[in-house]
Coordinates of N, CA, C and O in Angstrom, one line a residue:
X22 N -5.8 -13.3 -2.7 CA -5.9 -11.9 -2.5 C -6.7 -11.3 -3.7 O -6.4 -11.9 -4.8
X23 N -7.6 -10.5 -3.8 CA -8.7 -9.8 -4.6 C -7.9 -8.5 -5.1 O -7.1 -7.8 -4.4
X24 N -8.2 -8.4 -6.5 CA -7.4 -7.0 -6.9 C -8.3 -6.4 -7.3 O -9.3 -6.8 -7.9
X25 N -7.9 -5.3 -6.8 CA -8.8 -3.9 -7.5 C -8.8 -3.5 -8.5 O -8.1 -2.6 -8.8
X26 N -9.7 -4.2 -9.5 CA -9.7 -3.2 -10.8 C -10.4 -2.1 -11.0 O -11.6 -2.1 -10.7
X27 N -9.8 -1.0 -11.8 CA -10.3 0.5 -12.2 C -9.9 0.9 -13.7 O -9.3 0.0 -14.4
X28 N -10.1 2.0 -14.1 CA -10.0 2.0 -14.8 C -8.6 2.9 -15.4 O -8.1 2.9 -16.6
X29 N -8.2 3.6 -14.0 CA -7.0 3.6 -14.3 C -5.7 2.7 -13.9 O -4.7 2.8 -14.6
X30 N -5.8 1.7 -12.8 CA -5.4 0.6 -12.7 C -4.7 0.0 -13.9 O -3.6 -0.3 -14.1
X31 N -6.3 -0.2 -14.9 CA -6.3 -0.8 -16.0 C -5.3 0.1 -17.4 O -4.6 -0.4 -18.2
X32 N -5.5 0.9 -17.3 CA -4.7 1.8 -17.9 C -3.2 2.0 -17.9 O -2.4 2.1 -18.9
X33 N -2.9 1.8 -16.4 CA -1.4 1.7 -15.8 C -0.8 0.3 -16.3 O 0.3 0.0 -16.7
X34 N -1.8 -0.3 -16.2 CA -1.0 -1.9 -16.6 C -1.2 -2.0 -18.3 O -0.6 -2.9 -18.9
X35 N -1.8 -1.2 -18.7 CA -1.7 -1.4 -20.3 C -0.6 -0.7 -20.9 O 0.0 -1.1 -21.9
X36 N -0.3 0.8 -19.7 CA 0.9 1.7 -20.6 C 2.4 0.3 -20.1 O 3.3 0.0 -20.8
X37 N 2.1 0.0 -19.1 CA 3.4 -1.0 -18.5 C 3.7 -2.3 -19.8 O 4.7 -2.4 -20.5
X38 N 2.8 -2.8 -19.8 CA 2.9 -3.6 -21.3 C 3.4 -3.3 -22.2 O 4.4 -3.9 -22.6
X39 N 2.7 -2.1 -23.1 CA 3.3 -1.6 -24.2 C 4.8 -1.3 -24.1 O 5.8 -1.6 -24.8
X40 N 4.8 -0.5 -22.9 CA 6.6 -0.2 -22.7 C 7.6 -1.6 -22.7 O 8.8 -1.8 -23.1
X41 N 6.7 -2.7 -22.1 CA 7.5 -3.7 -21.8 C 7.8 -4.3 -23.1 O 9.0 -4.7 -23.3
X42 N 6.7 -4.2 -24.1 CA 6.5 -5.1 -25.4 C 7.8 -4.7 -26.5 O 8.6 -5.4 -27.2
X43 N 7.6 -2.8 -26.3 CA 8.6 -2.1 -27.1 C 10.3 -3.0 -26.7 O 11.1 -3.6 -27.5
X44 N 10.2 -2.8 -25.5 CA 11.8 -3.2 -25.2 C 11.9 -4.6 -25.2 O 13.0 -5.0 -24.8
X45 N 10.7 -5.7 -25.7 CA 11.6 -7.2 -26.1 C 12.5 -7.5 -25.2 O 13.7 -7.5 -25.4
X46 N 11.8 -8.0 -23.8 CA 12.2 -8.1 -22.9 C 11.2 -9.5 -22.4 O 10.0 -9.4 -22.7
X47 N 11.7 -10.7 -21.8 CA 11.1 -12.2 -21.4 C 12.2 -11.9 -20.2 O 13.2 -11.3 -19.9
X48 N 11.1 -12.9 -19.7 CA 11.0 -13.2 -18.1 C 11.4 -12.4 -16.8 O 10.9 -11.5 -16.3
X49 N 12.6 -13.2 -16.5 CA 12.9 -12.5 -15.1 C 13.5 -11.0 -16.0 O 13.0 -9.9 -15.5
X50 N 14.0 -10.9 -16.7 CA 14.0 -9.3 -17.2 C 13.2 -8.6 -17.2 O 13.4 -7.5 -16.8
X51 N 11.9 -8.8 -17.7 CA 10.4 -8.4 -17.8 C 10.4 -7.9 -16.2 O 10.7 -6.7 -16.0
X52 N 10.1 -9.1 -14.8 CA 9.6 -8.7 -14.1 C 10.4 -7.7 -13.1 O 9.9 -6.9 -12.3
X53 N 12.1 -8.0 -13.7 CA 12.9 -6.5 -13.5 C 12.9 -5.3 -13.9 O 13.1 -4.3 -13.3
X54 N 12.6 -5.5 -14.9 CA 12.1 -4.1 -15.4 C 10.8 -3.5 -15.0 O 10.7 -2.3 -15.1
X55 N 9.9 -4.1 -14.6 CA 8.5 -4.3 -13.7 C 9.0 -3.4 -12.3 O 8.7 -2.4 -11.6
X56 N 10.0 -4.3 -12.3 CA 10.0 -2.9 -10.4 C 10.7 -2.0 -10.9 O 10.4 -0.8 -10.6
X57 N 11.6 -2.0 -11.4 CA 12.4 -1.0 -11.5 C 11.3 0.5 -12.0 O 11.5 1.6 -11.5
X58 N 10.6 0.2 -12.7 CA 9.4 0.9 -13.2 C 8.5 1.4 -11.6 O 8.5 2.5 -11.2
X59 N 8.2 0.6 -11.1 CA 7.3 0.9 -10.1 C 8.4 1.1 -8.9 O 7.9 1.0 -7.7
X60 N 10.0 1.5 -9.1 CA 10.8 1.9 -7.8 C 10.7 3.4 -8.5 O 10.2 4.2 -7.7
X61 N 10.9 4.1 -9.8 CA 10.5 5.1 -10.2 C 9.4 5.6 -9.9 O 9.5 6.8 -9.5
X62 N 8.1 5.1 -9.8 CA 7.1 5.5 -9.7 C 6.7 5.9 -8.5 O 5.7 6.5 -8.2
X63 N 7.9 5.4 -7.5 CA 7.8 5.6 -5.6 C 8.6 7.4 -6.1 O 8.1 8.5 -6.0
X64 N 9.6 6.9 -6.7 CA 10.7 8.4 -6.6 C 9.4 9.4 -7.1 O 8.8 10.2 -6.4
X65 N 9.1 9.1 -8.6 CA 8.1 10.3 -9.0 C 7.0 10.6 -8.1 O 6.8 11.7 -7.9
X66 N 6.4 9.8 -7.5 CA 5.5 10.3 -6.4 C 6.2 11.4 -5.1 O 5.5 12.3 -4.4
X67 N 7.0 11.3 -5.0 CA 7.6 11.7 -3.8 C 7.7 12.9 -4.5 O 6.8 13.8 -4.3
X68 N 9.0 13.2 -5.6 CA 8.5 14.7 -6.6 C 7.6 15.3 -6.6 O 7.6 16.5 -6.5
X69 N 6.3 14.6 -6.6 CA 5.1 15.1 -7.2 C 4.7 15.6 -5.5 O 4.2 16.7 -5.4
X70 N 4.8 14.8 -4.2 CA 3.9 15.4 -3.2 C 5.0 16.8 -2.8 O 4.5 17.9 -2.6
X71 N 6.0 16.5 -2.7 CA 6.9 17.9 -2.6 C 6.3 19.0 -3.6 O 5.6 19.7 -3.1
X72 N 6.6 19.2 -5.0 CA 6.7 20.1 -5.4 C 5.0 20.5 -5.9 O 4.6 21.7 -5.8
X73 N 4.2 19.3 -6.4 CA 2.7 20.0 -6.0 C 1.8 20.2 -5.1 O 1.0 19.3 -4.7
X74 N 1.7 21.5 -4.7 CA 1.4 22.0 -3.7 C -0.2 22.4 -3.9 O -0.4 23.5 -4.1
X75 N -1.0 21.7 -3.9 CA -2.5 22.4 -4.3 C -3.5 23.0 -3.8 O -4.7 22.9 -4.1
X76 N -2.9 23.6 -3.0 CA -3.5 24.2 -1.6 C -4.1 25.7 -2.9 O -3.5 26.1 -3.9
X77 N -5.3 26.0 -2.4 CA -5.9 27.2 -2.8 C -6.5 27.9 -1.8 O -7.6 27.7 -1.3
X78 N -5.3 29.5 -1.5 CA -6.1 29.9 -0.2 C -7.4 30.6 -0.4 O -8.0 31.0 0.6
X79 N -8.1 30.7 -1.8 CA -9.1 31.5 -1.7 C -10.3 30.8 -1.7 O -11.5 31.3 -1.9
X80 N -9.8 29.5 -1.5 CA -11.4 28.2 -1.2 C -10.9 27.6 -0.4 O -9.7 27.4 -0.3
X81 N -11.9 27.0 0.7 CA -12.0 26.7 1.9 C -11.5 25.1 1.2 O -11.8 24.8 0.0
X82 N -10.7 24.0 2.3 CA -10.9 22.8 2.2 C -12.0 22.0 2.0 O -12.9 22.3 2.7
X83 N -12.2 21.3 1.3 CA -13.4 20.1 1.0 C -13.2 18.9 1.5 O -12.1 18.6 1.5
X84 N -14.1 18.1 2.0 CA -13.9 17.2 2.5 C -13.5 16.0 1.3 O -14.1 15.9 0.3
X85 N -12.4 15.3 1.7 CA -11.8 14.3 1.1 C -10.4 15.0 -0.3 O -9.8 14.5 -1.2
X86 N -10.5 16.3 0.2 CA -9.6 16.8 -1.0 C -8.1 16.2 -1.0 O -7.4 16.0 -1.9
X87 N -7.7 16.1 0.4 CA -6.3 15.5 0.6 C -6.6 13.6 -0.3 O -5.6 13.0 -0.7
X88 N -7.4 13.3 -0.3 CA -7.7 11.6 -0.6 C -7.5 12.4 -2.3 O -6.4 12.6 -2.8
X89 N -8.5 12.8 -2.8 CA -8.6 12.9 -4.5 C -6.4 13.2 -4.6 O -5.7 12.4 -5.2
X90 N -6.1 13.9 -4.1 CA -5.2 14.6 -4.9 C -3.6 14.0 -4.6 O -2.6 14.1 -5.2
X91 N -4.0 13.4 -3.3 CA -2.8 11.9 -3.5 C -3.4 10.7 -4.1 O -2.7 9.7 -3.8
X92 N -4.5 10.4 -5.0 CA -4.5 9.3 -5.7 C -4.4 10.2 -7.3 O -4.2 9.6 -8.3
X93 N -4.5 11.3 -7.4 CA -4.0 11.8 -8.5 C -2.5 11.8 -9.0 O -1.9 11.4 -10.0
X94 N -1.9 12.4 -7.8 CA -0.5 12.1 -8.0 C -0.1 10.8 -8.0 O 1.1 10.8 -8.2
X95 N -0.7 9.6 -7.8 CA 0.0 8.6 -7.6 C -0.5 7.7 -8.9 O 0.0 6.6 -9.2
X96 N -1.5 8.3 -9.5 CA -1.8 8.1 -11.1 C -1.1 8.7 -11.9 O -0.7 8.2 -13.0
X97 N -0.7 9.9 -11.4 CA 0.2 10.3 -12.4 C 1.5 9.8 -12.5 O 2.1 9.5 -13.6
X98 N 2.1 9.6 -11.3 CA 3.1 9.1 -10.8 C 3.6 7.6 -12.1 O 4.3 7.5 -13.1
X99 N 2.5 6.8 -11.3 CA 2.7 5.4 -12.6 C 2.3 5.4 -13.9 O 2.3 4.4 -14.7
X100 N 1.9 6.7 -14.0 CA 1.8 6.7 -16.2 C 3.4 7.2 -16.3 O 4.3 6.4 -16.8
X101 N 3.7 8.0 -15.9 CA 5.1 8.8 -15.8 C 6.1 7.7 -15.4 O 7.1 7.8 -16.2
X102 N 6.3 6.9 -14.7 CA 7.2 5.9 -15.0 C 7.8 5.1 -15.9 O 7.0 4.6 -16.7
X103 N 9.0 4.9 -16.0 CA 9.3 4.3 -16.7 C 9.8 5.1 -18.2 O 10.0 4.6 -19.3
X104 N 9.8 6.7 -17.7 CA 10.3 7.7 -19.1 C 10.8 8.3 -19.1 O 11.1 8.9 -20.1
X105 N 11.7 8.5 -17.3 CA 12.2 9.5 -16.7 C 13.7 9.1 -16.5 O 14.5 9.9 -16.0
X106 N 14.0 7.5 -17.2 CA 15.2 7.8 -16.9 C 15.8 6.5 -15.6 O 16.5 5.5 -15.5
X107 N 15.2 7.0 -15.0 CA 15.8 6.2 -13.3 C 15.7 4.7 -13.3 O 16.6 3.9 -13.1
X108 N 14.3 4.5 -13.6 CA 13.9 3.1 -14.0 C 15.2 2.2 -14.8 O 15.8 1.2 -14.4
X109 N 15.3 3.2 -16.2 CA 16.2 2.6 -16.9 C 18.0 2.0 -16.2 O 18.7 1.0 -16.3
X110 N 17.9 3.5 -15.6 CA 19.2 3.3 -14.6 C 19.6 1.9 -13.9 O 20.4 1.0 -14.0
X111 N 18.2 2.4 -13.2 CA 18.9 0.7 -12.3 C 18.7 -0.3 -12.7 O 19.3 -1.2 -12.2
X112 N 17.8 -0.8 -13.8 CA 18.0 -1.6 -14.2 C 19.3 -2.1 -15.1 O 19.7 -3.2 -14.9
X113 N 20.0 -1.2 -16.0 CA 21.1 -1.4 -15.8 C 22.3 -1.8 -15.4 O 23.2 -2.5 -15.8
X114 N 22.0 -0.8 -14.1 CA 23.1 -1.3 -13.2 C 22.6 -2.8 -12.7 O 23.4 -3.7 -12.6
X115 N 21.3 -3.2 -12.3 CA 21.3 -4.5 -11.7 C 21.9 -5.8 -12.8 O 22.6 -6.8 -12.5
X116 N 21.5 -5.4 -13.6 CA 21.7 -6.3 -15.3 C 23.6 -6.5 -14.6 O 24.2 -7.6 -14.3
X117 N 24.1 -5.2 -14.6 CA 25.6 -5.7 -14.9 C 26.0 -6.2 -13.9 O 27.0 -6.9 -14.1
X118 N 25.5 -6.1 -12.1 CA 25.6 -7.1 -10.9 C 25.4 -8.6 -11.5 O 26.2 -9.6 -11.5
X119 N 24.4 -8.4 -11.8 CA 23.9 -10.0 -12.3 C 25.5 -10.7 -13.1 O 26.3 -11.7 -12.9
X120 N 25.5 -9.5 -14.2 CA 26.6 -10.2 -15.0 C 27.6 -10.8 -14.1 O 28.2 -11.9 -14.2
X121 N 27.7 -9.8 -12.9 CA 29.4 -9.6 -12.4 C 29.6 -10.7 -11.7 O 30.6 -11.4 -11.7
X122 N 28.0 -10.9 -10.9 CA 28.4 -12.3 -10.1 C 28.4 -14.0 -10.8 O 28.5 -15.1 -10.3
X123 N 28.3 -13.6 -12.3 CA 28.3 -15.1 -12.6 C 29.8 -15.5 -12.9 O 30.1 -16.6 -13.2

């Protein structure tokens, strides 16, 4: 499979590192904290298409404006991950399942 790199791609995966680096976190923790990060980034997206509304009635639609402003929100979405809280949540909670079932 071929990945797309960009430059905010690249950016997303550099803020995900640093956060990962700060919290001293190896392996399968790492790559749990990895989704948990990017199950946040589903929730904050969803926030973001609800409550930003970018509709401007005093300019006509452009073509491709719905494309720019859901890959905006969904840039913003995964910088914003991982600061909000939720992320941290479940990982938590999955951490102490783990514990419960050994």
């Amino acid at each position: 499979m071929m990945m797309k790199l960009d430059a905010s791609s690249i950016y997303n995966n550099y803020q995900t590192d640093k956060i990962l680096k700060q919290s001293h976190l190896k392996g399968d923790d790492r790559k749990l904290k990895e989704q948990t990060n990017e199950f946040e980034a589903l929730i904050l997206k969803f926030f973001l298409d609800t409550s930003l509304k970018l509709d401007n009635p005093l300019y006509p639609k452009e073509a491709g404006t719905e494309i720019y402003q859901s890959m905006y929100k969904e840039s913003l979405s995964k910088q914003l991950s991982g600061s909000f809280g939720y992320s941290e949540l479940l990982f938590n909670f999955l951490k102490e399942q783990e514990v419960g079932k050994r």
